[in-house]
Structure formats: C-alpha cells, structure tokens
Tab-separated table of C-alpha atoms in Angstrom:
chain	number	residue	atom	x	y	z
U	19	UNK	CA	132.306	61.279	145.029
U	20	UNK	CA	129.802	63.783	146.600
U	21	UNK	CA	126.589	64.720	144.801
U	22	UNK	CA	127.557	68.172	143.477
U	23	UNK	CA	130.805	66.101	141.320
U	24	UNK	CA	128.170	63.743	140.347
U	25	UNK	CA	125.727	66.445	138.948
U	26	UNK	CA	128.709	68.361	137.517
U	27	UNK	CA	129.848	65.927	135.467
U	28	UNK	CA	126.368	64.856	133.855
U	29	UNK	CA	126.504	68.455	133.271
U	30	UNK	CA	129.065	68.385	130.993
U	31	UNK	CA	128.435	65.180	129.857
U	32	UNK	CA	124.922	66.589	129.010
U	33	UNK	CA	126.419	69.622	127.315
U	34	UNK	CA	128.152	66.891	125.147
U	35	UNK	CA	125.269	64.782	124.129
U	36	UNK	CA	123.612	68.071	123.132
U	37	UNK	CA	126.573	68.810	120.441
U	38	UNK	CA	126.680	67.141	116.826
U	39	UNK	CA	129.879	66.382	115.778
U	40	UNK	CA	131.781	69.207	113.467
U	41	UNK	CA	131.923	69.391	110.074
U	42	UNK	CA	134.403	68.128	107.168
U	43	UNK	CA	134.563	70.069	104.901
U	44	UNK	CA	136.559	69.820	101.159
U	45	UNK	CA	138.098	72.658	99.526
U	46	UNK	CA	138.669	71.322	95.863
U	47	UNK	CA	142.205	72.815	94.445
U	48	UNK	CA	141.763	73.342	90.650
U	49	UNK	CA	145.748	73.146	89.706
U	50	UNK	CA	145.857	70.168	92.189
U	51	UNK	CA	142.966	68.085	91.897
U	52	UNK	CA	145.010	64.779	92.645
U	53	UNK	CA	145.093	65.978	96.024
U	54	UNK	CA	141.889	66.853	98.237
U	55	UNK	CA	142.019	68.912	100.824
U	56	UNK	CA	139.725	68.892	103.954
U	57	UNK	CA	138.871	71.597	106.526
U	58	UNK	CA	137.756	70.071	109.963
U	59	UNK	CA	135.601	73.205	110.840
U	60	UNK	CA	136.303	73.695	115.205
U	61	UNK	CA	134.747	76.961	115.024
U	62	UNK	CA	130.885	75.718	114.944
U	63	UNK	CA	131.240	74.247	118.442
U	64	UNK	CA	129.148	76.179	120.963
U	65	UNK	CA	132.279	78.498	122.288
U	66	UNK	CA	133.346	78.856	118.515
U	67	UNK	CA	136.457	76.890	118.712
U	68	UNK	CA	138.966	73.914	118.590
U	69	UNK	CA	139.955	74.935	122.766
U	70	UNK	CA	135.751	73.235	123.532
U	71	UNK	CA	137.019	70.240	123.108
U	72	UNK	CA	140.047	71.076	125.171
U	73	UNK	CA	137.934	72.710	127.909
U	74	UNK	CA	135.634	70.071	128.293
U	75	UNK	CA	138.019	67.520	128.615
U	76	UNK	CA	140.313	69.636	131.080
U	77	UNK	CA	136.752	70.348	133.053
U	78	UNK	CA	135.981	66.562	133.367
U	79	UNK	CA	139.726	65.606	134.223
U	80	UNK	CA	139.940	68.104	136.886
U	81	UNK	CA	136.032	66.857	138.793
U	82	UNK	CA	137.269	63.053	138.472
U	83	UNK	CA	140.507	63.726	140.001
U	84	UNK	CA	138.539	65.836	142.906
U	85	UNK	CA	140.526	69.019	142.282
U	86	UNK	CA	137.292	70.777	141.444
U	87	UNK	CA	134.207	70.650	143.882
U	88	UNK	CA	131.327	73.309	144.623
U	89	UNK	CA	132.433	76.692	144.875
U	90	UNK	CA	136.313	75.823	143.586
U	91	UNK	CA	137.457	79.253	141.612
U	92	UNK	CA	138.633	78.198	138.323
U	93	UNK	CA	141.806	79.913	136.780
U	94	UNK	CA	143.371	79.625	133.539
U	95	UNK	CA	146.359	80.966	131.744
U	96	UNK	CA	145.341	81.363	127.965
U	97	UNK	CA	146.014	83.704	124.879
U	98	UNK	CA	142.001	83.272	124.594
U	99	UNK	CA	140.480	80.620	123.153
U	100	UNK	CA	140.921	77.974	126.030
U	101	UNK	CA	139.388	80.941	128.348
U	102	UNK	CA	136.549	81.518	126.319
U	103	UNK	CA	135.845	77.771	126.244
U	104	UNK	CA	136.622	77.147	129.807
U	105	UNK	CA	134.665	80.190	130.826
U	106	UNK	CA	131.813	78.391	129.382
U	107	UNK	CA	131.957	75.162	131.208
U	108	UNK	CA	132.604	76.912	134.400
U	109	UNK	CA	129.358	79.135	133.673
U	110	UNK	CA	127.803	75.904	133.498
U	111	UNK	CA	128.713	74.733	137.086
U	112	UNK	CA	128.275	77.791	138.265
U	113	UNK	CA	131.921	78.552	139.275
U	114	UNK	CA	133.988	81.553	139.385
U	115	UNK	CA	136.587	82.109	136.032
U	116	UNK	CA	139.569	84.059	136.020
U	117	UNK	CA	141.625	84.032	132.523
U	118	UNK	CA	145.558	85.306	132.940
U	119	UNK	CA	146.109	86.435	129.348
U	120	UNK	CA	148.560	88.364	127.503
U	121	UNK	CA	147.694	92.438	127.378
U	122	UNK	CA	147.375	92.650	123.624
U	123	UNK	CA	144.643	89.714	123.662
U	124	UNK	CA	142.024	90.818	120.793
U	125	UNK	CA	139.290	92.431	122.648
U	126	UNK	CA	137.134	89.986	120.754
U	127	UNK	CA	138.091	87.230	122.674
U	128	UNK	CA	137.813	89.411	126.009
U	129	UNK	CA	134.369	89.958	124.873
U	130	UNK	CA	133.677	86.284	124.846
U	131	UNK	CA	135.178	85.600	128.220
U	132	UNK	CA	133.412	88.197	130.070
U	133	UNK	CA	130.137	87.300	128.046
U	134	UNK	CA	130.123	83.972	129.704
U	135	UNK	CA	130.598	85.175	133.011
U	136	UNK	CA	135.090	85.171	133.222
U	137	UNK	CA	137.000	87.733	134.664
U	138	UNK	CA	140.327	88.887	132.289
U	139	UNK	CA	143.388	89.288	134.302
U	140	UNK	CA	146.434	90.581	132.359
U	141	UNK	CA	150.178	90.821	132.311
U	142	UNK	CA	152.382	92.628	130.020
U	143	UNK	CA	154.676	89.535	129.503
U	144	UNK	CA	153.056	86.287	127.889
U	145	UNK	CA	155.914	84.504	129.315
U	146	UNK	CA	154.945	85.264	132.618
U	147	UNK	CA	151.207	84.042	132.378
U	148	UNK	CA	152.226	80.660	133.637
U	149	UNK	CA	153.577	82.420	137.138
U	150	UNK	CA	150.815	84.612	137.345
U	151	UNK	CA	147.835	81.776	137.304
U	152	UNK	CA	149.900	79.613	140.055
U	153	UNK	CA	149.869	82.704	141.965
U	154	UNK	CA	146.206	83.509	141.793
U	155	UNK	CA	145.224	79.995	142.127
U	156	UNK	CA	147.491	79.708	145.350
U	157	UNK	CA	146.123	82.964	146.772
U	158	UNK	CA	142.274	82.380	146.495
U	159	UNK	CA	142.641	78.433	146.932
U	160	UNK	CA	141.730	77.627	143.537
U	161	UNK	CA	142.149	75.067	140.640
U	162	UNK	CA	144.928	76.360	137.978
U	163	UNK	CA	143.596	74.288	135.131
U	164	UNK	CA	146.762	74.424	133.236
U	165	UNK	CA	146.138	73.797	130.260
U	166	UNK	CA	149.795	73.686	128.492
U	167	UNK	CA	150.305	70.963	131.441
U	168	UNK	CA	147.405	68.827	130.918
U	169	UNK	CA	146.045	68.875	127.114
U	170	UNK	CA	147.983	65.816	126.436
U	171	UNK	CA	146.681	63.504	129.083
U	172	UNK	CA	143.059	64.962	129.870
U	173	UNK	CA	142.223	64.121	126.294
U	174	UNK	CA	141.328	60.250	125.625
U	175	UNK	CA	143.695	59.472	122.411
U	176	UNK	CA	142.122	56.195	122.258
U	177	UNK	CA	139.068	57.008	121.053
U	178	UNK	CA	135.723	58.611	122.860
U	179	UNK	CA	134.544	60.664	120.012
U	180	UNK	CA	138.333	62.616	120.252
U	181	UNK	CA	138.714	64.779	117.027
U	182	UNK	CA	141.203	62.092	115.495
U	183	UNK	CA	138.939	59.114	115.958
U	184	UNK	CA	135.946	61.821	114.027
U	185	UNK	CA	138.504	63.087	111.290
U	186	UNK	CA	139.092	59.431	110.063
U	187	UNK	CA	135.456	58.006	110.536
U	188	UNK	CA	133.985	61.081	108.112
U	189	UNK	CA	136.429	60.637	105.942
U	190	UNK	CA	136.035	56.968	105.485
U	191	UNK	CA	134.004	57.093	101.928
U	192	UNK	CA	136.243	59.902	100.360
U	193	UNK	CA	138.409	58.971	97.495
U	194	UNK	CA	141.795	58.664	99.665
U	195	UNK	CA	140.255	57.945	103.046
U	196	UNK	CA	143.398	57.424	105.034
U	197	UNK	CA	144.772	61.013	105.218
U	198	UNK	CA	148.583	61.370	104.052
U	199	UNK	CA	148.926	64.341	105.866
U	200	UNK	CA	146.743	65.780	109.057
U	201	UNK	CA	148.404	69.754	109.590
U	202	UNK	CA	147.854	71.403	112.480
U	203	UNK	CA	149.190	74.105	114.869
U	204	UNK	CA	150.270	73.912	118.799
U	205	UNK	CA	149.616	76.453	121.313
U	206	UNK	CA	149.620	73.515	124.246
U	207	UNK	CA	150.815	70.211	122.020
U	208	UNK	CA	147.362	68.865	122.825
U	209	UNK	CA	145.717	68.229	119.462
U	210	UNK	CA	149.139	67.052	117.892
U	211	UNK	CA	149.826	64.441	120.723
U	212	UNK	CA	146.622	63.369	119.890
U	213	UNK	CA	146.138	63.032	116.170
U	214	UNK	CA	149.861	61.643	116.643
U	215	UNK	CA	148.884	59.263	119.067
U	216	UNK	CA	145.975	58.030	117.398
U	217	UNK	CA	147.149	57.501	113.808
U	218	UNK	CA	149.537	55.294	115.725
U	219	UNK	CA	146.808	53.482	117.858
U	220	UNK	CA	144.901	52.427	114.849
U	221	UNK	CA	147.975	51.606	112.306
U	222	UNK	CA	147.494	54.047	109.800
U	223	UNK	CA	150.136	55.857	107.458
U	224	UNK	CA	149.136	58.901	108.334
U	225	UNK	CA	151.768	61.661	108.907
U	226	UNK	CA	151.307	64.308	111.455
U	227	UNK	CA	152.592	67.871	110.551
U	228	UNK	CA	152.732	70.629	113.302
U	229	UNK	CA	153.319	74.355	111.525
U	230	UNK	CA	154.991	76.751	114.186
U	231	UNK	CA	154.417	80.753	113.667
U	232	UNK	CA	157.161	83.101	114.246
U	233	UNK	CA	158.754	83.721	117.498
U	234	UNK	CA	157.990	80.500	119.283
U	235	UNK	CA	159.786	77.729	119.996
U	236	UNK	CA	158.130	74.363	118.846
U	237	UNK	CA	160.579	74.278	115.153
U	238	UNK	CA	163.526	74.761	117.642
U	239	UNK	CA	162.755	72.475	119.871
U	240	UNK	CA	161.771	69.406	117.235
U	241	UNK	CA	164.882	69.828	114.871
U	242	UNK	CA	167.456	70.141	117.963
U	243	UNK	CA	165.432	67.738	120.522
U	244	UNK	CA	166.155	70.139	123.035
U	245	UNK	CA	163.053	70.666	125.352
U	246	UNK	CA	165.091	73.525	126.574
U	247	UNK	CA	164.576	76.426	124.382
U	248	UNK	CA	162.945	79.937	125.313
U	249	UNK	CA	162.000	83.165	123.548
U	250	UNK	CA	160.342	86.582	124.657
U	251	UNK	CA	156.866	87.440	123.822
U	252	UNK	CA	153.903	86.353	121.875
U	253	UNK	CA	154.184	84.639	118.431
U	254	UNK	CA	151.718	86.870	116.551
U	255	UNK	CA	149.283	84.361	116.007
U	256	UNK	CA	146.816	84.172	118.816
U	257	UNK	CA	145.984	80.398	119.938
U	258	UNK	CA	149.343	78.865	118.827
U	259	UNK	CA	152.982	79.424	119.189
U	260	UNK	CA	154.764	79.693	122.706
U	261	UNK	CA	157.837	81.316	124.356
U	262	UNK	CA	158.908	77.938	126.399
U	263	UNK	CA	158.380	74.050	125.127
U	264	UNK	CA	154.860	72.919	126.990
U	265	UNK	CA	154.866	69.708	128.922
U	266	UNK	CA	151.806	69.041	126.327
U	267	UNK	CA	153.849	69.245	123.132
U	268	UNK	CA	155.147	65.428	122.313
U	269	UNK	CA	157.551	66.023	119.446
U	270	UNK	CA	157.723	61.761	119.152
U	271	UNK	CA	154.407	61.609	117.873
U	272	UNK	CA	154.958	64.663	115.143
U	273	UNK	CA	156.334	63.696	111.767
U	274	UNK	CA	157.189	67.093	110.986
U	275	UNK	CA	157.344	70.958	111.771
U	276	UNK	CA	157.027	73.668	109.453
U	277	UNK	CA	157.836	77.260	110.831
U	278	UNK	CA	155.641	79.860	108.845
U	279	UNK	CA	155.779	83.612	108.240
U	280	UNK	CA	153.323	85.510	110.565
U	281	UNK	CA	152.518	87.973	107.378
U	282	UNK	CA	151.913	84.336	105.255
U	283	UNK	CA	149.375	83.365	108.106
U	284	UNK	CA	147.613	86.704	107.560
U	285	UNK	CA	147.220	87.002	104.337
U	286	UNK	CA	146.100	83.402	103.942
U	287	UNK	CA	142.990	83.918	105.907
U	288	UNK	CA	142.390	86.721	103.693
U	289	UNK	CA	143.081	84.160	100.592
U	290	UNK	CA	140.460	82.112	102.371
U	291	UNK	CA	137.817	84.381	102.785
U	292	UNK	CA	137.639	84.525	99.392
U	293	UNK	CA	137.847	80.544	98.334
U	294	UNK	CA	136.125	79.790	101.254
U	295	UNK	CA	133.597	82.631	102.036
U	296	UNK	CA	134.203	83.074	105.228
U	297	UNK	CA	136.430	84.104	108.027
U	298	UNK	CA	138.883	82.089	109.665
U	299	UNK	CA	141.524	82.649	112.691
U	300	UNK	CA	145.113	83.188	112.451
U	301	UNK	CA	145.870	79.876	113.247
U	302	UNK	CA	144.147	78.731	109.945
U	303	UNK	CA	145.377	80.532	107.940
U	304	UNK	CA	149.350	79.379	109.387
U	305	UNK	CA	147.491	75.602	108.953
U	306	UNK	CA	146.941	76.616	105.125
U	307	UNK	CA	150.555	77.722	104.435
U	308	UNK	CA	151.810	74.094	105.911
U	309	UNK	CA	149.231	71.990	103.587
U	310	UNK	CA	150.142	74.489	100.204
U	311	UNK	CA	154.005	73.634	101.516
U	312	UNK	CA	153.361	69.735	101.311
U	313	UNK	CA	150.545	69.775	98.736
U	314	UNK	CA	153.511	71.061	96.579
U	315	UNK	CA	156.078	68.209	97.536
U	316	UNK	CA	153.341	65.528	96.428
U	317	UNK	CA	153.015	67.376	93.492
U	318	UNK	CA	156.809	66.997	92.257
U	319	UNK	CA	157.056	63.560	93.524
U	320	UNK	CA	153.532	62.431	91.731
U	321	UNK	CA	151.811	61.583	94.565
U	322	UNK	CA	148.328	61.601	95.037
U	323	UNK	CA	146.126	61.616	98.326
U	324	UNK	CA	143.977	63.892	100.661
U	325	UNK	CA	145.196	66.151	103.374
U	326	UNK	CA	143.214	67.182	106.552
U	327	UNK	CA	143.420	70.418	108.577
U	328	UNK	CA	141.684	72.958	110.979
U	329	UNK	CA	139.680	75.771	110.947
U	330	UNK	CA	140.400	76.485	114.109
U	331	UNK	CA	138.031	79.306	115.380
U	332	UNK	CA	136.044	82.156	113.595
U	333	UNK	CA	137.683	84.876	112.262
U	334	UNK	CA	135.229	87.721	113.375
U	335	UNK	CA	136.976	87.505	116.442
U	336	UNK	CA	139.720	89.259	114.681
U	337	UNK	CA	138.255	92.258	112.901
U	338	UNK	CA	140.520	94.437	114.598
U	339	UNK	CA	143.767	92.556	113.895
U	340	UNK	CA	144.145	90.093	111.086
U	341	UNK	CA	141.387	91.746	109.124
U	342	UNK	CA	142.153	95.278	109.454
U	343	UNK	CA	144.120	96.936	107.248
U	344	UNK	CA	145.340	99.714	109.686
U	345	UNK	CA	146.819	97.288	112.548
U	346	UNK	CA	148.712	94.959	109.653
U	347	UNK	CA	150.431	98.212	108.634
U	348	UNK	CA	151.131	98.756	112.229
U	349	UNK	CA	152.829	95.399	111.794
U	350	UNK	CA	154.682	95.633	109.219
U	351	UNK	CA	152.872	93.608	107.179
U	352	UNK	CA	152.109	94.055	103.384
U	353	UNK	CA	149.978	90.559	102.592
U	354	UNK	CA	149.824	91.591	98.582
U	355	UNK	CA	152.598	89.598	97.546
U	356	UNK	CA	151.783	86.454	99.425
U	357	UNK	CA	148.367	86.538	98.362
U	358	UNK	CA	149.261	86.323	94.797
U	359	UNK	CA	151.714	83.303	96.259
U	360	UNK	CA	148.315	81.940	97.469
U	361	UNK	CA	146.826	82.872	94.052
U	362	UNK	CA	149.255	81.321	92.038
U	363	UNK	CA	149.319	77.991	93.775
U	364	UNK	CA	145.643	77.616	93.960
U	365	UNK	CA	145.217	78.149	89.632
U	366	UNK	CA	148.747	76.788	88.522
U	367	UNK	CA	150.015	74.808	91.167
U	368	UNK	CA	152.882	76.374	91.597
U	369	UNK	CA	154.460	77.225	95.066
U	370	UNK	CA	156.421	80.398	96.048
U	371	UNK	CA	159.846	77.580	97.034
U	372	UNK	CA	159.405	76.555	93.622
C-alpha cells in the first residue's frame, strides 16, 4: 500500500474519530403511550445525513481494495444525499467529484455538492443514471463508486460502531430495550441489509420493516421474490425508492415492506415539524407513515414495546419541494386530509385503516 492510501485512510479514519455518535431521540405518543417511539437523528452528521455513513464506508472500501489512489476522479450516481456525502470525503483527499443525478434533484442538495467542491452532472431519466456514471468513469479512468452495488458489503454488519450495533447500545436502559420494530426506507438496500443482518448476528427479536414510496419497485419485488421488476422515473421521495431492484437491497433479511403514499410522506414531515419542531426529509416522513401503520397493529393485538426509526436528513434541504405549498399543488398533492390522519392517530390512537 503506497503512502498516499496510507494517509488517505487515517484521513477518514480521523474524520471519524472527530464525530460523536448521533442522537436517539423519543417522541412520546399520548394515545399510545404503551409504545415508545425513537428517532435515530442521521441528519446531525457533518454532511447532514444518513448517506455519511454510507460515504465513508464506500470511501474506505474503495482505498483498501486499491481502486482509489492519488489523483483517481471519483464518480457517483445519486438522487443527492450519497453525493453530498461522498463529495465531502473526496474534498478531504483532495480528489475530483462528479455526481450523475436525476434533473429535478432539489437545488438544495446541488448546493451542497458543489459547496464541497462536486461537479453535478444530469440526465433527464433516473433510470439511466446507472449507464451514465459507468460511462464517465470509463472515459476519464475513474472510480464509479456505485453505491446501489456496494452499500451492502462496504458496510461492516458485524459491528464497528455500524448504526445497528449504536441503535441497540443507546437504547439499552429504555423501558423495552430490544426494539420490536426498526422502520426504515431503501434507496440502495444498504441500511436494511444491515439492521437486518445485525439483529440476526446478535439474536434479537427484532423485526426489520422497509417502507417503499410510490413508483419504485422494492414492495414488488419482496411480495413476488422477483429481483426482476422495473419502473420509469423517480419515486417522489428523494433518497429512497428506485426504478430497478439494487444488488444492495437483501429482501431475506427484511421482515416486511410497506408501500406508502408519496402525498402521506409529505404531509407527515409537515405533521412532524410541528410534534417535533423541526424539519425533516421526505424519507422521514415515509419512515413515520410505516411506524403509525404498525404502532396501530400492536395496538389491536395489546402489545406493548418501542419502535426505532430515521430521521434521515434535514428538511431545509427541501424548502422548495416538500415544504412549499406552490410545488405540492404542482403535484397534485392536498396534505390536509392526511394530516388530520396524522392528527387523529397521535391524540386518539386511531389509524386512517381503522
């Protein structure tokens, strides 16, 4: 290993060290107090977002396998969050950063990749991002990080501070310590193969549920076992949802998948905003609609427990979309009646399915 590898990875190792750990934090629901509910908050790392992890693992498994060395230009194909992160780390090692995105990317996030030094390279068809980065990395002799490829494996389920092996050692002196539920989205598969993984790894009962927005293909894909399955576009939730099944996503490990309305993610990060005071991404807000779902279920059947999900990034970055009122009437999107569903579950515990 030559001495720029060496220095790059105490780098990022360095980085690391220099992070605290994210927090847990508990949302108390006054119709269903038999239940707690906890928000791993993603969006305090130093990009803002679950994807630092991802990046920083993707960035160390790419230097220890030698496809990145001094000068190697870095390309990515991401709806934004990986890009921002990954933009970051190459920043850091002083290497070039290309992001192949979808057009209609908030310019938020485009923002945040050019602020840390990436270049934004777009198509018109998210489906073809995948092509696109294979072609630029072939054509300037780069490394296509490939992130829907690698999330799975770059990441160390075992243990190594991973967000799984975190989740259950802050949660060890809360009243139900062993999750019953840990809900989260998939945009590569990588955080689900690992919380799926790892819950197996270390015995516990702990179901994994993976909610899948609109237009992409994950619900398909689990329910028919067919790894086959393809659909045009984005999903309308920036971060998770795809148009093909990603080598990442490991339906074996995943308990369950709930497909959710795109208006029901938007108007629950409005909901949240208000129980929560503060912002949250798309992505949460599709996270909250999947714990409501099975907070419900436990309800009827009597159960009581604690569920676990994600804030996944910070919802500033989506002034112009999520939280404006102009581009969800452009959508087609009137979020009035599901926040009362929202509402209503929160006081009386009583769930739109109901």
């Amino acid at each position: 290993m030559n001495n720029w590898v060496q220095r790059a990875i105490r780098t990022i190792e360095a980085d690391y060290n220099r992070s605290s750990d994210t927090h847990l934090i508990p949302l108390s629901i006054p119709a269903v107090p038999e239940i707690q509910l906890y928000f791993k908050d993603e969006s305090t790392h130093p990009t803002g977002s679950l994807k630092h992890r991802l990046a920083r693992s993707l960035f160390m498994y790419g230097l220890c396998n030698g496809w990145i060395v001094e000068g190697t230009p870095i390309i990515e194909a991401s709806s934004g969050s990986t890009a921002v992160s990954e933009a970051y780390f190459a920043r850091l090692l002083g290497l070039r950063f290309i992001a192949v995105m979808p057009r209609e990317t908030s310019l938020e996030k485009v923002k945040a990749i050019t602020f840390y030094g990436g270049e934004c390279h777009f198509v018109d068809d998210a489906a073809m991002i995948d092509h696109e980065a294979r072609r630029l990395a072939a054509e300037l002799k780069g490394h296509y990080v490939d992130q829907f490829t690698y999330a799975e494996r770059a990441t160390d389920w075992r243990g190594n501070n991973n967000i799984a092996e975190t989740v259950f050692s802050q949660m060890k002196l809360e009243a139900n310590p062993e999750p019953t539920w840990i809900v989260c989205g998939a945009g590569t598969g990588g955080t689900s193969a690992t919380f799926g993984r790892y819950v197996r790894y270390q015995h516990h009962a702990t179901r994994v549920c993976v909610v899948d927005p609109e237009n992409s293909v994950f619900y398909d894909s689990f329910h028919s076992g067919s790894r086959e399955h393809m659909c045009e576009g984005g999903s309308g939730v920036e971060g998770i949802g795809r148009p093909r099944v990603e080598p990442s996503f490991i339906p074996s490990v995943i308990d369950r998948v709930i497909r959710v309305p795109n208006v029901a993610s938007y108007a629950a990060v409005h909901f949240l905003e208000k129980v929560l005071g503060r912002r949250c991404g798309g992505s949460t807000g599709t996270n909250l609609f999947g714990v409501f779902t099975l907070m419900s279920e436990m309800r009827k059947r009597g159960e009581s427990g604690s569920i676990v999900t994600l804030i996944c990034d910070d919802g500033n970055r989506y002034a112009n979309t999520y939280f404006d009122e102009q581009w969800l009437k452009t959508q087609g999107c009137d979020i009035a009646p599901w926040m009362l569903r929202y509402e209503r579950f929160f006081e009386q515990g009583v769930w739109f399915s109901e």
